[in-house]
XYZ file of C-alpha atoms in Angstrom:
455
model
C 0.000 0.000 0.000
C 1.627 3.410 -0.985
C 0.001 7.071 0.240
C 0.429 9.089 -2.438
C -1.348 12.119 -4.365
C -2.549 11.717 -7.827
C -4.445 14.484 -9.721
C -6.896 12.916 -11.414
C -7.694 15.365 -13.392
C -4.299 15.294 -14.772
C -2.888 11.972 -13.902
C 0.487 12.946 -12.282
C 1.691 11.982 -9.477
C 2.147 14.888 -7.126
C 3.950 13.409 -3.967
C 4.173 9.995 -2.244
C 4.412 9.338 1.588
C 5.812 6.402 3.110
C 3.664 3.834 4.868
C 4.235 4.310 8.740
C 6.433 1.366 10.317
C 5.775 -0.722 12.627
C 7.206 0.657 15.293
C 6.128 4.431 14.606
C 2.579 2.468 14.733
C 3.428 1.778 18.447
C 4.448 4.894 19.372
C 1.148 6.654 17.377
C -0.838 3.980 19.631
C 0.849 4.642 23.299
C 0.903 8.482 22.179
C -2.687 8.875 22.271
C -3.247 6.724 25.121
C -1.160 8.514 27.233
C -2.674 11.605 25.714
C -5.578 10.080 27.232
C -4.674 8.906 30.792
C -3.048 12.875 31.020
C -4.508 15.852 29.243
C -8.246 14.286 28.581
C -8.104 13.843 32.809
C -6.697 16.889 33.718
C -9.330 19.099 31.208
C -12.817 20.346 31.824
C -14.891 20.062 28.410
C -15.011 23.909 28.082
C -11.085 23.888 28.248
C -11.192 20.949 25.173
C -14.461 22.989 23.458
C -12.053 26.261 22.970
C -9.435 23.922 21.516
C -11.790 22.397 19.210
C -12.935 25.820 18.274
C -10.029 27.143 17.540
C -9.678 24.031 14.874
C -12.869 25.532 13.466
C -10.854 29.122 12.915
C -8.175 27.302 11.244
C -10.012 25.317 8.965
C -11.675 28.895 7.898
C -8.289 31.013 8.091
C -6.588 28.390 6.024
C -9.501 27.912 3.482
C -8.216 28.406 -0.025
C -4.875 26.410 0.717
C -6.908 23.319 1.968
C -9.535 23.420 -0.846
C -6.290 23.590 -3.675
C -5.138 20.584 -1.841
C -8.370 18.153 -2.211
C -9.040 19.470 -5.480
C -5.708 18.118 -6.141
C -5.642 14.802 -4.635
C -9.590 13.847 -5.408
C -10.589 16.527 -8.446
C -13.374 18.169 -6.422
C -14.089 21.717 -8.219
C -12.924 24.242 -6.422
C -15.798 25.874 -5.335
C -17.149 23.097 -3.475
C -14.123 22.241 -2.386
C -14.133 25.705 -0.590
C -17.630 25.293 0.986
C -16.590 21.598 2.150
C -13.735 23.668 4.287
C -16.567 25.857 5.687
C -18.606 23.675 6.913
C -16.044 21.555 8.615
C -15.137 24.596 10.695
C -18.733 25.137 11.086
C -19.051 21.589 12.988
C -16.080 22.373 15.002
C -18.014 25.622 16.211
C -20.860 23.625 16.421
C -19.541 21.161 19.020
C -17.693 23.794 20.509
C -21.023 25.910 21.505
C -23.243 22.714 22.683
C -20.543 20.567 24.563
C -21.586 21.760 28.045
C -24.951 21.236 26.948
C -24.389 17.560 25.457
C -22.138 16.438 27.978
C -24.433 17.816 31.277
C -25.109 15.120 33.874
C -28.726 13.629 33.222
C -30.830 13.211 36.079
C -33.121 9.729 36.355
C -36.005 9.796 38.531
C -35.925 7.117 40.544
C -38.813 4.816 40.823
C -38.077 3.405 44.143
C -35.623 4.742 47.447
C -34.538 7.532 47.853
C -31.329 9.868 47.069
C -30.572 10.490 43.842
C -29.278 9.564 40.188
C -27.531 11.076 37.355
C -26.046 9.865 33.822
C -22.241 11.340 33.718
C -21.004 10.974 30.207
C -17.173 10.449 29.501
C -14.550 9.385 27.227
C -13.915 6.069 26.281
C -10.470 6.355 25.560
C -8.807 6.025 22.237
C -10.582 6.098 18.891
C -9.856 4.993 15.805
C -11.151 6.676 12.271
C -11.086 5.346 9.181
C -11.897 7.924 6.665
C -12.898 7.654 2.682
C -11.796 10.251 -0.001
C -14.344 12.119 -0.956
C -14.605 14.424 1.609
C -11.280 14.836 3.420
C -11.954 17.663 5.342
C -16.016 17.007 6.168
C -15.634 13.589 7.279
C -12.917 14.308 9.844
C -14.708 16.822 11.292
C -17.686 14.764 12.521
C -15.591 12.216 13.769
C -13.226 14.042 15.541
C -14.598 17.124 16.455
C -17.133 15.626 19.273
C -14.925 12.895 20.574
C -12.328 14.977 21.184
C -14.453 17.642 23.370
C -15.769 14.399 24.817
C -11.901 13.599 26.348
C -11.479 10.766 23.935
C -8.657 10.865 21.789
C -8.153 10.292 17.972
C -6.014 7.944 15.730
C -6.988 8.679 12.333
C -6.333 6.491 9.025
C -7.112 8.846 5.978
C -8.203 7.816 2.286
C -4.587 6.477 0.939
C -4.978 9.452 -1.905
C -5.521 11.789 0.928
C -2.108 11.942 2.570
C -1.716 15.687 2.347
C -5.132 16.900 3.490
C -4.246 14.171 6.141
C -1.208 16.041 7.575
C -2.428 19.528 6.680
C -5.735 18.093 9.173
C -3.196 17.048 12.124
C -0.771 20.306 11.808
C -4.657 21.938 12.923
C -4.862 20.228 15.658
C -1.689 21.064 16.551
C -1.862 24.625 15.763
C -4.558 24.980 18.056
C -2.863 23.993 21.111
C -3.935 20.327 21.028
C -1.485 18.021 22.994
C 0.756 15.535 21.085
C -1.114 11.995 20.883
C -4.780 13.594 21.063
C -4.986 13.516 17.442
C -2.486 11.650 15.457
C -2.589 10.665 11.977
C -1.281 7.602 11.140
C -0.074 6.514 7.337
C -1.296 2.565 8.140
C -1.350 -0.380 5.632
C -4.702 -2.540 5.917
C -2.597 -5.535 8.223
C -1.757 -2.821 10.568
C -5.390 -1.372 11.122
C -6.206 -4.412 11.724
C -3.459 -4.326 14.786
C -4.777 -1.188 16.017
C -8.381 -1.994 16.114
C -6.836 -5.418 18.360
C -5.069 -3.730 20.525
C -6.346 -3.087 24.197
C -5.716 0.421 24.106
C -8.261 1.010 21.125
C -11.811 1.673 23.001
C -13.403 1.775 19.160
C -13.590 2.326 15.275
C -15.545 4.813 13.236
C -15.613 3.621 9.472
C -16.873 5.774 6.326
C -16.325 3.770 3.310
C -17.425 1.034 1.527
C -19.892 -2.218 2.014
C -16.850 -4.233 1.868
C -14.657 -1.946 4.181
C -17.092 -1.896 6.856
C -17.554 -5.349 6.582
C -14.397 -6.173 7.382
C -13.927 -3.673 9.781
C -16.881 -4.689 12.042
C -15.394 -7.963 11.865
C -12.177 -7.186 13.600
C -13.587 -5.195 15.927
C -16.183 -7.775 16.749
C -13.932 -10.484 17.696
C -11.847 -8.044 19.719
C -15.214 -6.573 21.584
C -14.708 -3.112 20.264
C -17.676 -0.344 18.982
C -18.661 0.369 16.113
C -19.747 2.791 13.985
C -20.569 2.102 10.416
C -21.442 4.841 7.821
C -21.465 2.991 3.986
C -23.202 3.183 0.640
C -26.178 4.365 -0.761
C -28.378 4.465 -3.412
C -30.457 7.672 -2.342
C -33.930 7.326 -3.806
C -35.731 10.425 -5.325
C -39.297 10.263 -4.991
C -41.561 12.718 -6.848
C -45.201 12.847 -6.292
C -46.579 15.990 -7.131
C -45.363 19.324 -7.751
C -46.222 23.102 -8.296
C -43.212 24.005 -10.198
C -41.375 21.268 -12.542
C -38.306 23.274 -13.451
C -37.694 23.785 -10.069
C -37.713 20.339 -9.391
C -35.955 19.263 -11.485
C -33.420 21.736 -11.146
C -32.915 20.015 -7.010
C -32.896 16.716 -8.932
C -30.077 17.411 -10.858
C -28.332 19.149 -7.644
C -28.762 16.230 -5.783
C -26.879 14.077 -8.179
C -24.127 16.106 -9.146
C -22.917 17.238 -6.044
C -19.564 16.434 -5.456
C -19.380 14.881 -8.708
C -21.950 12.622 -8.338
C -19.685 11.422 -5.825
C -21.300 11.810 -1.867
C -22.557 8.531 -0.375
C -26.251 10.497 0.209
C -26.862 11.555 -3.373
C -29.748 11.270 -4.970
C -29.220 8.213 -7.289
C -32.240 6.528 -8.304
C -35.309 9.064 -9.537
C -38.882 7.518 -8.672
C -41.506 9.294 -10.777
C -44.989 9.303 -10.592
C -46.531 8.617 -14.033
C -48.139 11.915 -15.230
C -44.835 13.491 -14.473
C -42.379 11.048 -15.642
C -42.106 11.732 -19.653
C -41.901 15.328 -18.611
C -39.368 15.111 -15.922
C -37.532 12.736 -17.579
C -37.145 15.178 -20.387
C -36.137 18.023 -18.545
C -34.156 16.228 -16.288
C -32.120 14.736 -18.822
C -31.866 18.107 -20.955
C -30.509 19.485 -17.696
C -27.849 16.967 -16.954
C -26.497 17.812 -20.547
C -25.998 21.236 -19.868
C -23.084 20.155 -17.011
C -20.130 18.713 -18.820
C -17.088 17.842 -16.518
C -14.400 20.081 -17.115
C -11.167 21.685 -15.030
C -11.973 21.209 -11.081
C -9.296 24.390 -10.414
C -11.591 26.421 -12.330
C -14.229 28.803 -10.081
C -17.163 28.090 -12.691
C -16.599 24.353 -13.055
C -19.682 22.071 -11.562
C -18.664 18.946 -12.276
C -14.739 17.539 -12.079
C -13.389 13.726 -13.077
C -13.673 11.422 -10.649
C -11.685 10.654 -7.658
C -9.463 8.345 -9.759
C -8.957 6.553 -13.064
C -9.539 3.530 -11.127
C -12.885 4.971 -10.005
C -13.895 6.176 -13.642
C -13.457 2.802 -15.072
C -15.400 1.104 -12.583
C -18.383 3.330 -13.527
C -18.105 2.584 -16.938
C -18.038 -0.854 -16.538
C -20.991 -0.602 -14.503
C -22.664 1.463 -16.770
C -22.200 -1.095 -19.770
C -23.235 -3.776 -17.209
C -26.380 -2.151 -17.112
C -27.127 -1.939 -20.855
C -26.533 -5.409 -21.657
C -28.582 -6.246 -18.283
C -31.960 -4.389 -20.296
C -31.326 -1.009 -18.957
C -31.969 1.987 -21.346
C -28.821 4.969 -22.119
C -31.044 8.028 -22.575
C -27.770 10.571 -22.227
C -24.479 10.023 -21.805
C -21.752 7.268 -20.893
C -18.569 8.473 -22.198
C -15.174 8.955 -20.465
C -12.360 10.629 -20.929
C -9.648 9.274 -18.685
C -10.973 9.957 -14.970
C -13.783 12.439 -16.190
C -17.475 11.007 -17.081
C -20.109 12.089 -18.970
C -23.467 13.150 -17.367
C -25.093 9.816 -17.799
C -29.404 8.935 -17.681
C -30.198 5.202 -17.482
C -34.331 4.274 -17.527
C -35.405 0.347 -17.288
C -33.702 -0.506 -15.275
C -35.612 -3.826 -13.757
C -35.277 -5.391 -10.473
C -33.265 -8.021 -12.108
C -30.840 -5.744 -13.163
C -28.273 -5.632 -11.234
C -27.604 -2.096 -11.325
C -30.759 -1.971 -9.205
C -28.932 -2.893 -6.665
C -25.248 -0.928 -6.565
C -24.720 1.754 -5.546
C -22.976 4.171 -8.934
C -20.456 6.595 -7.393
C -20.564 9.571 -10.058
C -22.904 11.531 -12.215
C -25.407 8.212 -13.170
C -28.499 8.680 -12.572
C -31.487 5.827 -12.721
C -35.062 6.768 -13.601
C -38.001 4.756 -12.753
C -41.725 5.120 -13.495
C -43.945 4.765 -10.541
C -47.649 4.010 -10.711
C -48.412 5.298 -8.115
C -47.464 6.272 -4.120
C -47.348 2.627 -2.997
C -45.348 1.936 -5.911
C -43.092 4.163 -5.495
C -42.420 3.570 -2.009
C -42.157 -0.163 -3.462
C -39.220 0.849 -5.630
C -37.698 3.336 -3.064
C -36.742 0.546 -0.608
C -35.919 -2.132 -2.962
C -32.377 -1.864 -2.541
C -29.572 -3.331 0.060
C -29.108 0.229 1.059
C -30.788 3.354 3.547
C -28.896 6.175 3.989
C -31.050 8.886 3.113
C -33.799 9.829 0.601
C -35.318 13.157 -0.588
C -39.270 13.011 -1.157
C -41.362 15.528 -3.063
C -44.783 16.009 -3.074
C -47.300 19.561 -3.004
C -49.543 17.327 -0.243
C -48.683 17.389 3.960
C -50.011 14.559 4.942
C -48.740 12.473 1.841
C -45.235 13.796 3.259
C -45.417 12.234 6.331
C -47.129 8.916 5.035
C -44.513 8.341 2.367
C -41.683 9.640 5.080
C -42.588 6.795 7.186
C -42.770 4.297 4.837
C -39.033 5.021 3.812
C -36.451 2.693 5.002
C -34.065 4.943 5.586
C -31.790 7.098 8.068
C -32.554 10.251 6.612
C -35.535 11.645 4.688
C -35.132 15.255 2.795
C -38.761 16.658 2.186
C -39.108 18.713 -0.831
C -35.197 20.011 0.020
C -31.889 18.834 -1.598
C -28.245 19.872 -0.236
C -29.329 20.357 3.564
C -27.133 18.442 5.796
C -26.650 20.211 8.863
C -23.830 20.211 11.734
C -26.892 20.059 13.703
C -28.597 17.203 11.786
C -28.125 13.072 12.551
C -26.728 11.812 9.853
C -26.753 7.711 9.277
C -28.292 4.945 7.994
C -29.816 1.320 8.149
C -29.595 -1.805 6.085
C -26.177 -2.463 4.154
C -25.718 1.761 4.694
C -23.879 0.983 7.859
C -24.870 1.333 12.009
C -24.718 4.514 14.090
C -24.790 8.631 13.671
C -22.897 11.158 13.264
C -23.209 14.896 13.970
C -26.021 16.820 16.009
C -26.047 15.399 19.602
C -26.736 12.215 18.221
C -22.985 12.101 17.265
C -21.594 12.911 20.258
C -23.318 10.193 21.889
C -21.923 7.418 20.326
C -18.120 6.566 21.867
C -18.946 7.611 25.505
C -19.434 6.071 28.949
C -23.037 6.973 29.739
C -21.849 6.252 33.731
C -24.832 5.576 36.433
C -23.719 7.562 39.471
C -26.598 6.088 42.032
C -26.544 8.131 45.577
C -28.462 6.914 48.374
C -29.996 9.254 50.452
């Protein structure tokens, strides 16, 4: 395994790292649990929330250096690459203003005796994170941003194409006056996570990645008795019932897909139309798509980048041709040019297909005619996946109907592009096991200790 940054949009290697040894791996490991047993004792959580905050500041002070860096190593344009750096300091503010509030003892009423009982939250100890590519900055942030106010402390294995935002994350943390070993970043071949997550010191493992990753990631950590959390695929459904203005619609459709490149694990991927709207929508839709052709991720108007990788471009188009000798209709698109991909519409696509049932990383979208709302809702969970889904419809109480019926962690109503640092954000099914962000996420990797008093 070799770190190393690769433009994709070019194909030239920028700059390699070397893989950390063995014995650095030891020292990264006994770093942060001594960082632990010391400075996450010996600090209230206001004294780690103005550390955190000041990570926040930095993230926003060092904005346009960070953003040139990802849209190096994973092609993201360079505008979004920009607001991805923004809202990462945002959650660091964010955790910073509610810790007190999140962390506060909880009373329990007792139902029998008297005295008293509270919930005391605290650290676990160390953590490890396991981060994907496609949002270097963003994906830290949740992770590490609560856990560290919490007095836990952070080993972090980044995307192996993400070695500079990697170090450029940890010099932050050091910048703001965090200890050494509270957040370390470790350059770690697959056989040595797979130490880390065994060894005693390791309290638990965050994952983002892929159904296979997590897989075997919750399988290590299982047979070592460790927590989990699990954030994997998706295959977003798009659900459109009813509306008072098409264009607009469709304009959030095509926002949904294309954001990051088609490349965010909550996308909008698969487009359930109701039947009076479907000709029209998939007509406009498509139209729409063909207006955004990928093009130079360094310049400020560009929309749509290459892919993360060549590796990653090539697996779409495999899986595009897969699907159109599987049945599946091309309406637009399907060509690449080295990492960068066309804007790409499939229709029939049948349940035997088994596009149906991946999950397409980049700027592919599915479109299926619904008959009607239980059909719909029939075709919105008929996949392995349930991270989130976006539903639109003109009617309130057909909102909340089809919102229930959604298997899913998330459900977006008649909104695209509104994560939150406040928000929960996870999923069920093959999509992975937990939350992140909003209090939710800082509730995860803690000791929710029963202090009983008699009285």
């Amino acid at each position: 395994m070799s770190y190393a940054v690769t433009n994709p949009a070019t194909g030239e290697t920028v700059k390699t790292f070397d893989t950390i040894t063995d014995a650095g791996l030891e020292a990264a490991i006994a770093s942060a649990d001594n960082a632990y047993r010391t400075w996450s004792k010996t600090t209230t959580v206001e004294e780690r929330a103005a550390l955190v905050r000041r990570v926040g500041q930095l993230h926003v002070e060092r904005r346009q250096e960070l953003a040139d860096i990802i849209v190096r190593e994973m092609g993201k344009p360079v505008e979004q690459a920009l607001g991805e750096v923004d809202f990462a300091g945002a959650i660091y503010e964010y955790y910073a203003d509610n810790a007190s509030e999140f962390l506060k003892d909880e009373p329990i009423r007792l139902l029998d005796g008297t005295g008293s009982a509270v919930v005391r939250r605290s650290g676990l100890g160390v953590l490890l994170g396991i981060m994907p590519w496609n949002f270097p900055y963003y994906q830290v942030a949740r992770f590490a941003g609560p856990n560290l106010i919490i007095g836990n402390t952070i080993l972090l294995k980044h995307a192996e194409q993400c070695p500079e935002s990697a170090a450029a994350i940890e010099r932050m943390f050091l910048d703001a006056g965090f200890p050494e070993g509270a957040y370390v970043n470790i350059y770690a071949s697959h056989d040595q996570i797979e130490t880390v997550i065994a060894d005693p010191r390791v309290q638990g493992v965050s994952l983002t990645g892929s159904e296979r990753a997590g897989a075997k990631v919750a399988e290590i950590a299982g047979r070592n008795l460790k927590k989990v959390v699990l954030e994997l695929g998706g295959s977003d459904p798009f659900i459109l019932l009813s509306t008072d203005d098409l264009d607009a619609t469709v304009q959030n459709a095509v926002d949904a897909r294309l954001d990051n490149s088609g490349q965010s694990c909550n996308a909008a991927k698969r487009f359930v139309v109701a039947d009076e709207l479907y000709d029209s929508f998939l007509a406009k839709f498509t139209a729409k798509l063909a207006e955004v052709e990928a093009s130079d991720p360094t310049s400020e108007s560009s929309a749509l980048g290459p892919l993360s990788s060549l590796k990653a471009a090539e697996g779409l188009d495999d899986q595009v041709r897969r699907a159109v000798a599987a049945g599946a209709t091309l309406v637009r698109g399907g060509g690449r040019n080295g990492a960068f991909f066309e804007t790409t519409v499939l229709t029939d696509v049948t349940p035997e297909n088994p596009a149906s049932k991946e999950e397409f990383f980049g700027p592919v979208a599915q479109v299926f005619r619904a008959k009607d709302e239980a059909d719909a809702v029939r075709i919105a969970n008929d996949t392995p996946f349930g991270l989130g889904s976006y539903l639109y419809t003109t009617d309130p109480a057909q909102a909340d109907r089809v919102a229930d019926q959604i298997e899913a962690g998330m459900v977006f109503v008649n909104v695209v592009l509104a994560d939150g640092a406040e928000l929960p954000f996870g999923g069920v099914k093959r999509s992975g096991s937990g939350r992140e962000l909003g209090r939710f996420g800082a509730d995860e990797f803690v000791n929710k200790k029963l202090i009983r008093i008699g009285g």
